[in-house]
Amino acid sequence: LGLLMLLGGGVPAALAKEPPVDDPELVRVAGGCFQMGSPLLEEGRDRDEGQHRVCVKDFQLGRYEVTVREFARFVAATGYRTEAERGDGCSVFSQDARGGERREGASWRNPGFAQDQAHPVVCVSWNDAEAYLGWLTQETGKRYRLPSEAEWEYAARAGTTTARFWGDDPQPACRHANVADRTAKERYYTAAIHDCDDGHFYTAPVGRYKPNPWGIHDILGN
């Protein structure tokens, strides 16, 4: 599901009540302007990642990803069924396909690998995320939404101008994110491999790795 953002304003008084759920832990991000995209000579950039100046207003972003536990509370309260559950499943890693393949019956409840309540919820669509955030808004009396692309990159960069918030060298990634590492190379073919070991082949519990300079965890991968 990724990260949450809080907007000011609240909801109508009829919906304001003692929240039965905990508010997500948020990081306040001061607005500003930055160069969105990648410089021409940055290794690994795509052709559509040209730099351009973007400004964003103040906002708040979830310190951690939405967990299985948090999403399960939403489902228990509403009876919501995700698009994967109502359709043909979702993409999972396959040893035979040496990558991702759509598997009928796969969903956030059974994504094809073991998770516990502290792991980030997976196998959810944009519409599923919107439904979750609508429920969270109603239950807490505060407005939540997904961040825009510009807001996300602004928060991910955290005031830095290098390729990653820790610098240009990709190899220290395993201290900061759950990435395609040596274990991935052993089990699956993948084009981008970090020569390190992050300790998890599939998802890791949220907050397991070092945050970026603004205190946001897992923003570059889990």
CSV table of C-alpha atoms in Angstrom, one decimal:
chain,number,residue,atom,x,y,z
A,1,LEU,CA,0.0,0.0,0.0
A,2,GLY,CA,2.9,2.3,0.5
A,3,LEU,CA,2.8,5.5,2.6
A,4,LEU,CA,0.1,7.7,4.0
A,5,MET,CA,-0.4,11.4,3.9
A,6,LEU,CA,-2.5,13.6,6.3
A,7,LEU,CA,-4.3,16.7,5.1
A,8,GLY,CA,-5.6,19.4,7.4
A,9,GLY,CA,-9.2,20.3,7.9
A,10,GLY,CA,-10.9,17.3,9.5
A,11,VAL,CA,-14.3,15.8,8.6
A,12,PRO,CA,-17.9,16.9,9.2
A,13,ALA,CA,-18.9,16.9,12.9
A,14,ALA,CA,-21.3,14.0,12.3
A,15,LEU,CA,-18.3,11.8,11.5
A,16,ALA,CA,-16.0,13.0,14.3
A,17,LYS,CA,-15.8,10.5,17.1
A,18,GLU,CA,-13.4,8.8,19.4
A,19,PRO,CA,-11.3,6.9,17.0
A,20,PRO,CA,-11.4,3.1,17.4
A,21,VAL,CA,-8.1,2.8,15.5
A,22,ASP,CA,-4.7,4.4,16.3
A,23,ASP,CA,-3.6,7.3,14.1
A,24,PRO,CA,-0.6,6.3,11.9
A,25,GLU,CA,2.7,7.8,13.0
A,26,LEU,CA,3.4,10.7,10.7
A,27,VAL,CA,6.4,12.8,9.7
A,28,ARG,CA,5.8,16.5,9.2
A,29,VAL,CA,7.5,17.5,5.9
A,30,ALA,CA,8.1,21.2,5.3
A,31,GLY,CA,7.2,22.3,1.8
A,32,GLY,CA,9.8,23.6,-0.6
A,33,CYS,CA,11.1,23.4,-4.2
A,34,PHE,CA,13.5,20.8,-5.7
A,35,GLN,CA,14.7,19.3,-8.9
A,36,MET,CA,12.5,16.4,-9.6
A,37,GLY,CA,13.9,13.6,-11.9
A,38,SER,CA,17.5,12.6,-12.6
A,39,PRO,CA,20.5,14.4,-14.1
A,40,LEU,CA,21.4,13.3,-17.6
A,41,LEU,CA,24.6,11.4,-16.6
A,42,GLU,CA,23.1,9.6,-13.6
A,43,GLU,CA,23.7,5.9,-13.9
A,44,GLY,CA,20.5,3.8,-14.3
A,45,ARG,CA,18.2,6.7,-15.3
A,46,ASP,CA,15.4,6.3,-17.8
A,47,ARG,CA,14.8,8.6,-20.7
A,48,ASP,CA,11.6,10.0,-19.2
A,49,GLU,CA,13.3,11.1,-16.0
A,50,GLY,CA,14.4,14.6,-17.1
A,51,GLN,CA,14.9,17.1,-14.4
A,52,HIS,CA,12.4,19.9,-13.8
A,53,ARG,CA,11.8,22.2,-10.8
A,54,VAL,CA,8.7,21.4,-8.7
A,55,CYS,CA,7.4,23.0,-5.5
A,56,VAL,CA,5.2,21.3,-2.9
A,57,LYS,CA,3.3,22.6,0.1
A,58,ASP,CA,3.7,21.4,3.7
A,59,PHE,CA,2.3,17.9,4.3
A,60,GLN,CA,2.6,14.9,6.6
A,61,LEU,CA,3.7,11.4,5.5
A,62,GLY,CA,3.5,8.0,7.2
A,63,ARG,CA,6.7,7.2,9.0
A,64,TYR,CA,6.1,3.5,8.1
A,65,GLU,CA,4.3,1.5,5.4
A,66,VAL,CA,0.8,0.4,6.1
A,67,THR,CA,1.0,-3.0,7.9
A,68,VAL,CA,-0.9,-6.2,7.5
A,69,ARG,CA,-2.3,-5.6,11.0
A,70,GLU,CA,-3.6,-2.1,10.0
A,71,PHE,CA,-5.2,-3.3,6.8
A,72,ALA,CA,-6.7,-6.3,8.5
A,73,ARG,CA,-8.5,-4.0,11.0
A,74,PHE,CA,-10.0,-2.1,8.1
A,75,VAL,CA,-11.2,-5.4,6.4
A,76,ALA,CA,-12.6,-6.7,9.7
A,77,ALA,CA,-14.5,-3.4,10.3
A,78,THR,CA,-16.0,-3.1,6.8
A,79,GLY,CA,-16.0,-6.6,5.2
A,80,TYR,CA,-14.1,-5.1,2.2
A,81,ARG,CA,-12.7,-7.5,-0.4
A,82,THR,CA,-9.7,-6.4,-2.4
A,83,GLU,CA,-9.7,-6.3,-6.2
A,84,ALA,CA,-7.3,-9.3,-6.2
A,85,GLU,CA,-9.9,-11.3,-4.1
A,86,ARG,CA,-12.7,-10.3,-6.4
A,87,GLY,CA,-10.7,-10.9,-9.6
A,88,ASP,CA,-7.9,-13.1,-10.8
A,89,GLY,CA,-5.4,-12.7,-8.0
A,90,CYS,CA,-2.2,-10.7,-8.2
A,91,SER,CA,1.4,-11.0,-9.3
A,92,VAL,CA,3.7,-13.1,-7.2
A,93,PHE,CA,7.3,-14.3,-7.6
A,94,SER,CA,7.6,-17.7,-9.3
A,95,GLN,CA,10.7,-19.9,-9.3
A,96,ASP,CA,9.6,-21.3,-12.7
A,97,ALA,CA,8.9,-18.0,-14.3
A,98,ARG,CA,12.1,-16.5,-12.7
A,99,GLY,CA,10.2,-13.4,-11.9
A,100,GLY,CA,6.6,-12.3,-11.4
A,101,GLU,CA,3.5,-14.0,-12.7
A,102,ARG,CA,-0.2,-13.5,-11.9
A,103,ARG,CA,-1.6,-16.2,-9.7
A,104,GLU,CA,-5.3,-16.8,-9.2
A,105,GLY,CA,-6.2,-16.8,-5.5
A,106,ALA,CA,-3.2,-14.8,-4.4
A,107,SER,CA,-4.2,-11.7,-2.3
A,108,TRP,CA,-3.0,-9.7,0.7
A,109,ARG,CA,-4.1,-12.7,2.9
A,110,ASN,CA,-1.9,-15.1,0.9
A,111,PRO,CA,0.6,-13.3,-1.3
A,112,GLY,CA,2.7,-16.4,-1.9
A,113,PHE,CA,5.2,-16.0,0.9
A,114,ALA,CA,5.0,-15.8,4.7
A,115,GLN,CA,4.2,-12.5,6.4
A,116,ASP,CA,3.3,-11.5,9.9
A,117,GLN,CA,1.3,-8.6,11.3
A,118,ALA,CA,4.3,-6.2,11.2
A,119,HIS,CA,5.0,-6.7,7.5
A,120,PRO,CA,3.7,-4.2,4.9
A,121,VAL,CA,0.5,-5.2,3.3
A,122,VAL,CA,0.9,-6.2,-0.4
A,123,CYS,CA,-1.3,-7.3,-3.3
A,124,VAL,CA,-3.5,-4.2,-3.0
A,125,SER,CA,-4.5,-1.9,-5.8
A,126,TRP,CA,-4.9,1.9,-6.0
A,127,ASN,CA,-8.7,1.4,-5.5
A,128,ASP,CA,-8.0,-0.8,-2.4
A,129,ALA,CA,-5.7,2.0,-1.0
A,130,GLU,CA,-8.4,4.6,-1.6
A,131,ALA,CA,-11.0,2.5,0.2
A,132,TYR,CA,-8.6,2.0,3.1
A,133,LEU,CA,-7.8,5.7,3.4
A,134,GLY,CA,-11.5,6.6,3.1
A,135,TRP,CA,-12.3,4.4,6.1
A,136,LEU,CA,-9.3,5.7,8.0
A,137,THR,CA,-10.5,9.3,7.4
A,138,GLN,CA,-13.9,8.5,8.7
A,139,GLU,CA,-12.7,6.6,11.8
A,140,THR,CA,-10.1,9.1,12.9
A,141,GLY,CA,-11.7,12.4,11.9
A,142,LYS,CA,-8.6,13.4,9.9
A,143,ARG,CA,-8.2,13.5,6.2
A,144,TYR,CA,-5.8,11.0,4.6
A,145,ARG,CA,-4.8,10.4,1.0
A,146,LEU,CA,-2.0,9.0,-1.1
A,147,PRO,CA,0.9,11.4,-1.9
A,148,SER,CA,1.4,12.7,-5.4
A,149,GLU,CA,4.4,11.6,-7.4
A,150,ALA,CA,6.1,14.9,-6.7
A,151,GLU,CA,5.4,14.8,-2.9
A,152,TRP,CA,6.7,11.2,-2.8
A,153,GLU,CA,10.0,12.0,-4.5
A,154,TYR,CA,10.4,15.2,-2.5
A,155,ALA,CA,10.0,13.1,0.7
A,156,ALA,CA,12.2,10.3,-0.6
A,157,ARG,CA,15.1,12.6,-1.5
A,158,ALA,CA,14.8,14.3,1.9
A,159,GLY,CA,16.7,17.4,0.8
A,160,THR,CA,19.5,15.4,-0.9
A,161,THR,CA,20.5,15.7,-4.6
A,162,THR,CA,22.3,12.4,-5.0
A,163,ALA,CA,20.8,9.3,-6.8
A,164,ARG,CA,19.7,8.0,-3.4
A,165,PHE,CA,19.3,9.7,-0.1
A,166,TRP,CA,22.5,8.0,1.2
A,167,GLY,CA,24.6,8.9,-1.9
A,168,ASP,CA,25.3,7.8,-5.4
A,169,ASP,CA,26.8,4.4,-4.6
A,170,PRO,CA,24.0,1.8,-4.8
A,171,GLN,CA,25.9,-0.9,-2.7
A,172,PRO,CA,25.1,0.4,0.8
A,173,ALA,CA,21.4,-0.2,-0.1
A,174,CYS,CA,21.0,-3.1,2.3
A,175,ARG,CA,21.4,-0.9,5.3
A,176,HIS,CA,18.5,1.4,4.1
A,177,ALA,CA,16.1,-0.8,2.1
A,178,ASN,CA,14.9,-4.3,1.2
A,179,VAL,CA,16.3,-4.6,-2.3
A,180,ALA,CA,17.3,-7.2,-4.9
A,181,ASP,CA,20.4,-8.5,-3.2
A,182,ARG,CA,22.7,-11.5,-3.3
A,183,THR,CA,19.9,-13.8,-2.2
A,184,ALA,CA,17.7,-12.6,-5.1
A,185,LYS,CA,20.5,-13.4,-7.5
A,186,GLU,CA,20.8,-16.9,-6.1
A,187,ARG,CA,17.1,-17.7,-6.4
A,188,TYR,CA,15.8,-15.6,-9.3
A,189,TYR,CA,17.2,-13.9,-12.4
A,190,THR,CA,17.0,-10.1,-12.1
A,191,ALA,CA,18.8,-7.3,-14.0
A,192,ALA,CA,19.7,-5.2,-11.0
A,193,ILE,CA,21.5,-6.8,-8.1
A,194,HIS,CA,23.0,-5.1,-5.1
A,195,ASP,CA,26.2,-6.8,-3.9
A,196,CYS,CA,25.0,-7.0,-0.2
A,197,ASP,CA,22.6,-9.0,1.9
A,198,ASP,CA,19.6,-7.2,3.5
A,199,GLY,CA,18.4,-10.3,5.5
A,200,HIS,CA,15.0,-10.7,3.8
A,201,PHE,CA,14.2,-12.2,0.4
A,202,TYR,CA,10.5,-11.2,0.5
A,203,THR,CA,9.1,-8.3,2.6
A,204,ALA,CA,10.7,-7.3,5.9
A,205,PRO,CA,8.8,-6.0,9.0
A,206,VAL,CA,8.3,-2.2,8.6
A,207,GLY,CA,11.0,0.0,10.1
A,208,ARG,CA,13.7,-2.7,10.0
A,209,TYR,CA,16.2,-0.5,8.0
A,210,LYS,CA,17.7,2.9,8.5
A,211,PRO,CA,15.4,5.8,7.8
A,212,ASN,CA,16.2,8.6,5.4
A,213,PRO,CA,17.3,12.0,6.8
A,214,TRP,CA,13.7,13.0,7.5
A,215,GLY,CA,13.0,9.9,9.5
A,216,ILE,CA,10.9,8.0,6.9
A,217,HIS,CA,11.5,4.3,6.7
A,218,ASP,CA,11.4,1.9,3.7
A,219,ILE,CA,10.7,4.6,1.2
A,220,LEU,CA,13.1,3.2,-1.4
A,221,GLY,CA,12.1,-0.4,-1.1
A,222,ASN,CA,10.5,-3.3,0.8
